[in-house]
Coordinates of C-alpha atoms (C1' of nucleotides) in Angstrom, one line a residue:
Chain A
M2 CA -56.8 -55.4 -54.3
K3 CA -54.6 -53.0 -52.3
P4 CA -53.1 -49.9 -53.4
H5 CA -50.2 -49.9 -55.1
A6 CA -46.9 -47.5 -56.2
P7 CA -46.4 -47.1 -59.7
R8 CA -44.3 -49.3 -61.5
G9 CA -40.7 -48.0 -60.7
T10 CA -41.4 -45.7 -58.0
R11 CA -41.4 -46.4 -54.0
D12 CA -41.9 -45.6 -50.7
V13 CA -38.8 -44.9 -48.4
L14 CA -40.2 -45.9 -44.8
P15 CA -37.8 -45.4 -41.8
P16 CA -35.4 -46.5 -40.8
E17 CA -34.7 -46.0 -44.5
S18 CA -35.7 -43.0 -44.8
E19 CA -32.9 -42.1 -41.6
A20 CA -30.2 -43.2 -43.7
W21 CA -31.7 -40.7 -46.6
Q22 CA -31.2 -37.9 -43.4
R23 CA -27.9 -39.0 -43.3
L24 CA -27.1 -39.1 -46.7
M25 CA -28.4 -35.7 -47.2
D26 CA -26.8 -34.0 -43.6
V27 CA -23.5 -35.2 -44.8
A28 CA -23.9 -33.6 -48.3
R29 CA -25.0 -30.7 -47.4
E30 CA -22.4 -30.2 -44.8
A31 CA -20.0 -31.0 -47.4
F32 CA -21.6 -28.4 -50.1
W33 CA -21.5 -25.5 -47.3
L34 CA -17.7 -26.2 -46.5
H35 CA -16.7 -25.5 -50.1
G36 CA -19.0 -22.8 -50.7
Y37 CA -21.9 -24.3 -53.1
R38 CA -25.6 -23.2 -52.8
E39 CA -28.7 -24.9 -53.1
I40 CA -30.9 -24.9 -56.5
V41 CA -34.2 -26.2 -56.7
L42 CA -35.3 -26.5 -59.9
P43 CA -38.6 -27.6 -61.4
V44 CA -38.9 -31.4 -61.7
M45 CA -40.5 -31.0 -65.8
E46 CA -38.7 -28.9 -68.3
H47 CA -39.2 -28.2 -71.7
T48 CA -38.8 -31.5 -73.7
E49 CA -36.5 -29.3 -76.3
L50 CA -34.0 -28.9 -73.3
F51 CA -33.1 -31.7 -72.8
I52 CA -33.4 -32.9 -76.7
R53 CA -30.5 -30.3 -77.1
G54 CA -28.7 -30.4 -74.0
I55 CA -28.7 -34.1 -73.4
G56 CA -28.5 -35.4 -77.2
E57 CA -30.9 -36.8 -79.7
N58 CA -28.6 -40.0 -80.1
T59 CA -28.4 -40.6 -76.1
D60 CA -30.8 -43.6 -74.8
I61 CA -32.2 -41.8 -72.0
V62 CA -33.6 -39.1 -75.3
S63 CA -34.7 -41.3 -77.7
K64 CA -36.3 -44.1 -74.9
E65 CA -36.3 -43.4 -71.6
M66 CA -38.0 -39.8 -71.1
F67 CA -41.6 -39.7 -69.6
T68 CA -42.8 -36.6 -71.8
F69 CA -46.6 -35.3 -71.9
R70 CA -48.2 -32.5 -73.4
D71 CA -49.9 -29.4 -71.2
K72 CA -53.0 -28.0 -72.0
G73 CA -51.4 -25.4 -74.5
G74 CA -50.0 -28.5 -76.4
R75 CA -46.6 -27.7 -75.2
S76 CA -44.7 -30.8 -74.8
L77 CA -42.9 -31.2 -71.1
T78 CA -41.0 -34.0 -70.2
L79 CA -40.5 -35.1 -66.5
R80 CA -36.5 -34.1 -66.2
P81 CA -34.2 -37.0 -66.1
E82 CA -31.5 -35.6 -65.2
A83 CA -30.4 -32.0 -63.3
T84 CA -27.7 -30.6 -65.0
A85 CA -29.6 -29.4 -68.6
G86 CA -32.3 -27.8 -65.9
V87 CA -29.2 -26.1 -63.8
V88 CA -28.1 -24.9 -67.2
R89 CA -31.3 -23.4 -68.2
A90 CA -31.1 -21.6 -65.2
F91 CA -27.7 -20.2 -64.9
I92 CA -28.8 -18.7 -68.3
E93 CA -31.8 -17.5 -67.6
H94 CA -30.9 -15.5 -64.4
G95 CA -27.8 -14.6 -65.9
L96 CA -26.0 -16.0 -62.9
G97 CA -23.2 -15.6 -64.3
E98 CA -23.0 -11.9 -64.3
K99 CA -22.1 -11.3 -60.9
G100 CA -18.9 -13.3 -61.1
L101 CA -17.5 -16.4 -61.9
P102 CA -17.6 -19.7 -61.0
V103 CA -20.7 -19.8 -59.8
K104 CA -21.0 -23.1 -57.8
L105 CA -24.6 -25.0 -56.8
Y106 CA -26.0 -27.8 -55.7
Y107 CA -28.9 -29.5 -55.9
C108 CA -30.9 -32.8 -54.9
G109 CA -34.4 -34.1 -56.2
P110 CA -36.1 -37.0 -57.7
M111 CA -35.2 -37.6 -61.8
F112 CA -37.3 -39.8 -64.2
R113 CA -36.1 -42.0 -67.0
H114 CA -38.2 -44.9 -68.2
E115 CA -36.3 -47.8 -68.1
R116 CA -37.2 -51.5 -66.4
P117 CA -36.7 -51.1 -62.9
Q118 CA -34.4 -53.3 -61.0
A119 CA -33.0 -53.4 -57.8
G120 CA -30.7 -50.1 -57.5
R121 CA -32.6 -48.4 -60.5
Y122 CA -36.2 -47.1 -60.8
R123 CA -38.1 -44.7 -62.7
Q124 CA -38.3 -42.3 -60.3
F125 CA -34.3 -42.1 -58.6
H126 CA -33.0 -39.4 -56.7
Q127 CA -29.8 -37.6 -57.1
L128 CA -27.9 -35.1 -55.6
G129 CA -25.0 -33.4 -57.1
A130 CA -23.1 -30.1 -57.6
E131 CA -22.2 -28.1 -60.2
H132 CA -19.4 -25.7 -60.7
L133 CA -19.7 -23.4 -64.0
G134 CA -17.4 -20.8 -65.3
S135 CA -14.1 -22.2 -65.1
A136 CA -12.1 -24.3 -67.9
H137 CA -9.1 -25.4 -65.1
P138 CA -8.7 -28.6 -64.1
L139 CA -8.9 -27.3 -60.6
A140 CA -12.4 -26.8 -61.0
D141 CA -12.8 -30.7 -62.1
L142 CA -10.8 -31.5 -58.7
E143 CA -12.9 -29.5 -56.6
I144 CA -15.8 -31.4 -58.1
I145 CA -14.1 -34.8 -57.9
S146 CA -13.1 -34.5 -54.3
L147 CA -16.7 -32.9 -53.1
C148 CA -18.0 -36.1 -54.4
F149 CA -14.9 -38.3 -52.8
R150 CA -15.5 -36.4 -49.6
I151 CA -18.9 -37.4 -49.3
L152 CA -18.5 -41.0 -49.8
E153 CA -16.2 -40.9 -47.6
K154 CA -17.7 -39.2 -45.1
L155 CA -20.4 -41.5 -45.3
G156 CA -18.0 -45.1 -45.0
L157 CA -18.1 -46.1 -48.3
R158 CA -14.5 -47.0 -48.7
G159 CA -12.7 -49.3 -51.3
L160 CA -14.3 -47.5 -54.3
D161 CA -13.1 -47.3 -57.9
L162 CA -12.5 -44.2 -59.0
V163 CA -12.3 -44.1 -62.9
V164 CA -11.5 -41.0 -65.1
N165 CA -11.1 -40.8 -69.0
S166 CA -10.9 -37.8 -71.0
V167 CA -13.3 -38.0 -74.1
G168 CA -11.6 -34.6 -75.4
D169 CA -13.2 -32.0 -77.3
R170 CA -14.2 -30.0 -80.4
V171 CA -11.0 -30.0 -81.6
C172 CA -9.7 -33.6 -81.0
R173 CA -13.2 -35.7 -80.6
P174 CA -14.0 -35.6 -84.2
A175 CA -11.0 -36.7 -85.2
Y176 CA -10.8 -39.7 -82.8
Q177 CA -14.5 -40.6 -84.0
D178 CA -13.5 -40.7 -87.1
G179 CA -10.3 -42.8 -86.7
L180 CA -12.6 -45.1 -84.7
R181 CA -15.4 -45.4 -86.9
S182 CA -13.0 -46.2 -89.9
F183 CA -11.5 -48.8 -87.3
L184 CA -15.0 -50.2 -86.5
A185 CA -16.0 -49.9 -89.8
G186 CA -13.6 -53.0 -90.4
G187 CA -15.2 -55.5 -88.2
A188 CA -18.6 -54.1 -88.8
D189 CA -19.9 -57.4 -89.6
Q190 CA -19.0 -59.0 -86.3
L191 CA -20.7 -56.4 -84.3
C192 CA -24.1 -56.6 -83.1
D193 CA -27.1 -54.3 -84.2
D194 CA -26.5 -51.9 -81.2
C195 CA -23.3 -51.1 -82.2
R196 CA -23.5 -50.8 -85.6
R197 CA -25.6 -48.0 -85.0
R198 CA -24.1 -46.3 -82.3
M199 CA -21.4 -46.6 -84.8
E200 CA -22.9 -44.0 -86.6
A201 CA -24.0 -41.7 -84.4
S202 CA -21.9 -41.9 -81.5
P203 CA -19.1 -44.4 -82.0
L204 CA -17.1 -43.8 -78.6
R205 CA -20.5 -45.4 -77.2
V206 CA -19.8 -49.2 -78.7
F207 CA -16.8 -49.3 -76.0
D208 CA -20.1 -49.3 -73.0
C209 CA -21.2 -52.8 -74.6
K210 CA -20.6 -55.9 -73.0
R211 CA -21.3 -58.6 -75.8
E212 CA -17.7 -60.7 -76.3
E213 CA -18.0 -60.5 -80.0
C214 CA -18.5 -56.5 -80.2
R215 CA -15.6 -56.6 -77.3
E216 CA -13.5 -58.8 -79.6
T217 CA -13.8 -56.3 -82.4
L218 CA -13.2 -53.8 -80.1
R219 CA -9.6 -55.5 -79.7
G220 CA -6.8 -52.9 -81.0
A221 CA -9.5 -49.9 -81.6
P222 CA -7.5 -46.7 -81.7
R223 CA -7.2 -45.4 -77.8
I224 CA -8.5 -41.6 -77.2
S225 CA -5.4 -41.1 -74.8
E226 CA -3.4 -41.0 -79.0
Y227 CA -6.1 -38.5 -80.6
L228 CA -6.0 -36.1 -77.4
C229 CA -5.4 -32.8 -78.7
P230 CA -2.4 -31.0 -76.4
D231 CA -4.7 -28.8 -74.6
C232 CA -7.2 -32.1 -73.3
R233 CA -4.0 -33.5 -72.7
E234 CA -2.6 -31.2 -70.4
H235 CA -5.5 -30.7 -68.9
L236 CA -5.6 -34.5 -68.0
R237 CA -2.3 -34.4 -66.8
L238 CA -2.8 -31.4 -64.5
L239 CA -5.6 -33.5 -62.9
R240 CA -4.1 -36.3 -62.6
D241 CA -1.1 -34.4 -60.8
Y242 CA -4.2 -32.9 -58.7
L243 CA -5.6 -35.9 -57.7
K244 CA -2.3 -37.3 -56.5
A245 CA -1.9 -34.2 -54.5
A246 CA -5.4 -34.7 -53.0
G247 CA -4.8 -38.0 -52.0
I248 CA -7.3 -39.4 -54.0
D249 CA -7.1 -42.9 -55.6
F250 CA -8.0 -43.3 -59.3
R251 CA -7.4 -45.5 -62.1
L252 CA -7.2 -44.2 -65.6
E253 CA -10.2 -45.8 -67.8
P254 CA -9.2 -45.1 -71.7
E255 CA -12.8 -47.1 -72.5
L256 CA -15.0 -45.0 -69.8
V257 CA -17.9 -43.0 -72.2
R258 CA -20.7 -41.5 -70.5
G259 CA -24.5 -41.7 -71.7
L260 CA -24.8 -38.0 -72.3
D261 CA -23.6 -36.2 -75.2
Y262 CA -22.3 -32.8 -73.5
Y263 CA -19.5 -34.3 -72.0
T264 CA -15.6 -32.7 -73.1
R265 CA -12.9 -33.7 -71.6
T266 CA -12.9 -35.4 -68.1
V267 CA -15.5 -38.0 -67.2
F268 CA -15.5 -40.1 -64.2
E269 CA -16.9 -42.8 -62.0
F270 CA -17.5 -43.5 -58.7
Q271 CA -17.7 -47.7 -59.1
V272 CA -18.3 -50.5 -56.1
P273 CA -15.6 -53.0 -57.3
G274 CA -17.1 -56.2 -58.2
E275 CA -20.5 -55.9 -58.9
G276 CA -21.3 -56.1 -62.3
A277 CA -24.7 -54.1 -62.5
Q278 CA -25.8 -50.4 -60.7
N279 CA -22.1 -49.9 -60.2
A280 CA -21.9 -46.5 -60.5
L281 CA -22.6 -44.8 -57.5
A282 CA -21.9 -41.4 -58.9
A283 CA -20.8 -39.8 -61.7
G284 CA -19.7 -36.8 -63.4
G285 CA -17.6 -35.1 -65.6
R286 CA -17.1 -31.8 -67.4
Y287 CA -19.1 -29.9 -70.5
D288 CA -17.5 -26.9 -71.3
E289 CA -20.1 -26.3 -74.5
L290 CA -23.2 -27.1 -73.1
V291 CA -24.0 -23.6 -71.5
A292 CA -23.3 -22.2 -75.5
S293 CA -25.0 -24.8 -76.8
L294 CA -28.7 -24.2 -74.8
G295 CA -28.1 -19.8 -75.9
G296 CA -26.1 -19.0 -73.1
K297 CA -22.4 -17.4 -73.2
D298 CA -19.3 -19.4 -73.8
T299 CA -19.4 -20.6 -70.5
P300 CA -17.2 -24.2 -69.3
A301 CA -18.1 -25.8 -66.7
V302 CA -18.0 -29.3 -64.7
G303 CA -20.4 -31.2 -62.5
F304 CA -21.0 -34.5 -60.9
S305 CA -24.2 -36.5 -59.6
L306 CA -24.9 -39.0 -57.1
G307 CA -27.5 -41.7 -57.2
V308 CA -29.1 -41.7 -53.6
E309 CA -31.0 -44.9 -54.1
R310 CA -27.2 -46.4 -54.8
V311 CA -25.9 -44.7 -52.0
V312 CA -28.5 -45.6 -49.5
L313 CA -28.5 -49.2 -50.4
R314 CA -25.1 -49.4 -48.8
L315 CA -25.1 -47.5 -46.2
D316 CA -25.6 -49.1 -42.8
P317 CA -28.1 -48.9 -41.2
V318 CA -28.3 -45.8 -38.5
K319 CA -29.0 -46.6 -34.6
K320 CA -29.6 -43.1 -33.6
E321 CA -29.7 -43.3 -29.9
K322 CA -32.9 -42.2 -28.6
K323 CA -33.0 -39.5 -25.9
G324 CA -36.0 -37.5 -23.7
I325 CA -39.1 -38.9 -22.5
Y326 CA -42.2 -40.6 -22.1
I327 CA -44.8 -40.1 -19.9
V328 CA -47.2 -42.1 -19.0
S329 CA -50.6 -41.3 -17.3
K330 CA -53.9 -42.2 -15.7
D331 CA -57.2 -40.6 -17.0
G332 CA -58.1 -37.6 -15.6
K333 CA -56.0 -34.8 -14.3
P334 CA -53.0 -36.9 -14.1
K335 CA -53.5 -36.8 -18.2
L336 CA -54.2 -32.9 -18.0
R337 CA -50.7 -32.7 -15.9
A338 CA -49.4 -35.3 -18.6
L339 CA -49.7 -33.3 -21.3
E340 CA -48.6 -29.8 -19.3
L341 CA -45.5 -31.6 -18.6
L342 CA -45.2 -32.7 -22.5
R343 CA -45.5 -29.3 -23.5
E344 CA -43.1 -27.9 -20.9
S345 CA -40.6 -30.6 -22.3
H346 CA -40.7 -29.6 -25.7
H347 CA -40.7 -26.0 -25.0
R348 CA -37.1 -26.6 -23.3
G349 CA -36.3 -28.5 -26.5
F350 CA -36.6 -32.5 -25.0
P351 CA -37.8 -35.2 -26.7
A352 CA -41.0 -36.3 -25.0
E353 CA -43.8 -38.4 -26.1
M354 CA -47.3 -39.7 -24.8
D355 CA -50.2 -42.1 -25.6
T356 CA -52.8 -40.7 -27.7
L357 CA -54.9 -43.9 -28.0
G358 CA -56.2 -43.5 -24.4
R359 CA -55.2 -47.2 -23.0
S360 CA -54.4 -48.7 -20.0
L361 CA -51.1 -48.0 -18.0
K362 CA -49.8 -51.2 -18.8
A363 CA -50.3 -50.4 -22.5
Q364 CA -48.5 -47.0 -21.9
M365 CA -45.4 -48.6 -20.2
K366 CA -45.1 -51.4 -23.3
A367 CA -45.7 -48.1 -25.8
A368 CA -42.8 -46.5 -23.6
D369 CA -40.8 -49.7 -24.2
R370 CA -41.4 -49.7 -27.8
A371 CA -40.5 -45.9 -28.1
S372 CA -36.8 -46.8 -26.8
R373 CA -36.6 -43.5 -24.8
P374 CA -34.4 -44.0 -21.8
L375 CA -37.0 -42.7 -18.9
A376 CA -40.9 -43.0 -18.6
V377 CA -42.3 -40.5 -16.3
I378 CA -45.5 -42.1 -14.6
I379 CA -48.0 -39.4 -13.2
G380 CA -51.1 -41.0 -11.3
E381 CA -53.1 -39.9 -8.5
E382 CA -50.1 -40.3 -5.6
E383 CA -48.0 -38.2 -7.8
L384 CA -50.6 -35.8 -8.7
E385 CA -51.0 -35.4 -4.2
G386 CA -47.4 -35.7 -3.5
G387 CA -46.1 -33.2 -5.9
F388 CA -44.0 -35.3 -7.3
L389 CA -43.2 -37.5 -10.9
T390 CA -42.2 -41.0 -11.1
L391 CA -39.1 -41.5 -12.8
R392 CA -38.4 -45.2 -14.0
D393 CA -35.4 -46.0 -15.6
M394 CA -36.0 -48.0 -19.0
C395 CA -33.3 -50.3 -18.7
S396 CA -32.5 -51.0 -15.0
S397 CA -36.1 -50.5 -14.2
A398 CA -34.9 -48.5 -11.3
Q399 CA -37.7 -46.4 -10.1
E400 CA -37.5 -42.7 -7.8
R401 CA -39.6 -39.9 -6.8
V402 CA -38.2 -36.5 -7.9
T403 CA -39.7 -33.1 -8.8
E404 CA -40.1 -31.5 -11.9
E405 CA -37.4 -29.3 -11.6
E406 CA -34.8 -32.3 -10.8
L407 CA -36.1 -34.0 -14.0
W408 CA -35.3 -30.9 -16.2
R409 CA -31.7 -30.8 -14.5
R410 CA -31.0 -34.3 -15.5
L411 CA -32.3 -34.1 -18.9
E412 CA -29.9 -30.7 -19.2
K413 CA -27.5 -32.9 -17.8
A414 CA -27.7 -35.4 -20.4
S415 CA -28.2 -33.3 -23.2
R416 CA -24.7 -32.2 -22.8
P417 CA -21.9 -33.0 -25.4
D418 CA -20.2 -35.4 -22.8
G419 CA -23.8 -36.8 -22.9
G420 CA -25.3 -38.9 -20.5
K421 CA -27.9 -42.0 -20.9
Y422 CA -31.2 -39.7 -20.9
Chain B
rG17 C1' -37.2 -53.1 -74.8
rU18 C1' -34.9 -58.8 -74.1
rG19 C1' -35.1 -63.3 -71.1
rG20 C1' -34.8 -66.2 -66.4
rG21 C1' -37.4 -66.6 -61.2
rA22 C1' -41.0 -65.4 -57.8
rG23 C1' -46.3 -63.3 -55.7
rU24 C1' -49.9 -66.9 -49.6
rA25 C1' -51.4 -63.0 -42.8
rG26 C1' -48.2 -56.1 -41.2
rC27 C1' -42.9 -59.2 -42.4
rU28 C1' -40.4 -64.3 -43.2
rC29 C1' -42.2 -68.0 -45.2
rA30 C1' -45.1 -73.6 -45.6
rG31 C1' -49.2 -75.5 -48.0
rC32 C1' -47.7 -83.0 -50.4
rC33 C1' -51.1 -85.8 -55.6
rG34 C1' -56.6 -80.4 -56.5
rG35 C1' -60.7 -82.0 -51.8
rA36 C1' -62.5 -77.3 -44.3
rA37 C1' -56.0 -71.6 -45.8
rG38 C1' -51.8 -72.4 -41.7
rA39 C1' -46.4 -71.4 -38.2
rG40 C1' -43.1 -68.1 -36.4
rC41 C1' -42.1 -63.3 -35.7
rA42 C1' -45.0 -58.4 -35.1
rC43 C1' -49.8 -56.1 -33.2
rC44 C1' -54.0 -56.2 -29.9
rG45 C1' -56.5 -57.8 -24.5
rG46 C1' -56.3 -61.0 -20.5
rG47 C1' -53.0 -63.2 -16.2
rU48 C1' -50.9 -57.9 -12.3
rU49 C1' -57.9 -52.0 -11.5
rG50 C1' -50.3 -48.0 -10.9
rU51 C1' -46.0 -50.7 -14.1
rG52 C1' -42.7 -52.5 -20.0
rG53 C1' -39.0 -56.5 -21.7
rC54 C1' -39.7 -62.7 -20.2
rC55 C1' -43.4 -66.9 -19.3
rC56 C1' -48.4 -68.4 -19.8
rC57 C1' -53.7 -68.4 -22.0
rG58 C1' -56.8 -65.9 -25.7
rG59 C1' -57.7 -62.4 -30.0
rA60 C1' -57.7 -59.9 -34.5
rG61 C1' -55.5 -59.9 -38.9
rG62 C1' -56.1 -63.5 -45.5
rC63 C1' -60.7 -61.4 -53.2
rC64 C1' -53.6 -67.6 -51.6
rG65 C1' -52.0 -60.1 -56.8
rC66 C1' -55.5 -59.8 -60.5
rG67 C1' -59.0 -61.6 -64.6
rG68 C1' -60.0 -65.7 -67.6
rG69 C1' -60.0 -71.3 -68.3
rU70 C1' -59.9 -76.7 -67.1
rU71 C1' -62.8 -79.6 -62.9
rC72 C1' -68.2 -81.9 -58.9
rG73 C1' -64.4 -78.9 -56.6
rA74 C1' -58.4 -74.3 -58.1
rG75 C1' -53.8 -71.5 -53.3
rU76 C1' -52.8 -75.9 -56.2
rC77 C1' -53.2 -77.5 -63.1
rC78 C1' -53.7 -74.2 -67.6
rC79 C1' -53.4 -69.4 -70.5
rG80 C1' -53.1 -64.3 -70.0
rU81 C1' -52.0 -59.7 -67.3
rC82 C1' -50.0 -56.7 -63.5
rU83 C1' -46.0 -56.1 -60.0
rC84 C1' -41.4 -57.3 -57.5
rU85 C1' -36.5 -59.9 -58.6
rC86 C1' -31.7 -61.3 -61.3
rA87 C1' -29.4 -61.0 -65.9
rC88 C1' -29.1 -57.9 -70.8
rC89 C1' -29.8 -53.2 -72.8
rC90 C1' -28.3 -48.6 -70.6
rC91 C1' -27.8 -45.7 -66.8
rA92 C1' -26.8 -42.7 -60.8

RNA sequence: GUGGGAGUAGCUCAGCCGGAAGAGCACCGGGUUGUGGCCCCGGAGGCCGCGGGUUCGAGUCCCGUCUCUCACCCCA
């Protein structure tokens, strides 16, 4: 039987891996432009961190975590998301002591024990950023626009940005009570899941897609009616900033996120018209998380982007190859070829040659497949005459040149104005 | 965790009523002992996902299981 990657995991092969690279390049550039620096975190944390951070009643914590015990009996969990880890590191290393805000980005694998589906894996990858220390909506704007720019730069246009406020510790409890008593009126119409949610986390009833539940929700109180003046003002300013930044968005009063730590702003970038896995990136504000994990009271906001989901929608990268493929006969020509290969690399020009000891014909075939624009051919004639044979793989034109002439051509081709080699 | 569809060569797939495992593409070699693509010829490559059952005989029928996939749940 052939070996198989574990359920919900996958290999990223070329050329898909090149689309990943492009995403990473674009993201790193954007982070750098905005002054975000990278934090590399462990992929496992103490289970307690996620229970306290994400919330015991969330689906992630209650049924999707890869949890195990180490040999000392401690309970560890493969991270299902990155924010809790960032906040832990922020507290552990006193990162806020050298001045605020602290702006970090991360990238790496996350783990959730779900049933796999296209665009959803048990090991998946997220890249994201956290802006710690600011309660101002300008920070929300920076995070949203950072995410927006990355998606835009990748050529993903026409995405829907949906925004909502889920309130804060002042106004959310009142809203939850209001919603709960509203739902209690039609409780017998709700599905089992929603009846459970009603108690622990009533906002998440909005996530339900069942017709009977949606029907029951008609006329439910809206969070917007309950927002306290501060939250209301925060949302109003964010809306103004987004408009000023030229970022289109839609207020979505029913947008709720699956993590308990969000306060005020939540947002999601969605692919319109698609039902499943339509969220490419999402995030929000979490003003109480740092304090609840034992740090100083520190407001924060962040986003996270699903790498697989974005890569799924990227056009294949067609990168034009440059450089040479060296074709040579056995014996002394082979040694000359090795010398040339090394010199080419030393000068920074891509170069490949055969490693299978194959015939000249087969080497030419390999040169063709390697899609290098130039083949350099070395045999006895070339050695004796002190020249190289250059074959243009596109036109099949062939000529004799000196080594210096080869480097001159490659040099010319590597200039910004370009050249075909 | 629930329900539908599908697993045959590296890839895409055909395989009838149960009766000797196939095609296209890709790969390797030759046609040309110093030349790629096109063409021609040849070759290699398969526990027919895995396990069990029915049968003289199973890729084919039945059961189980694993994986992929779609829809839920939920999420990036």
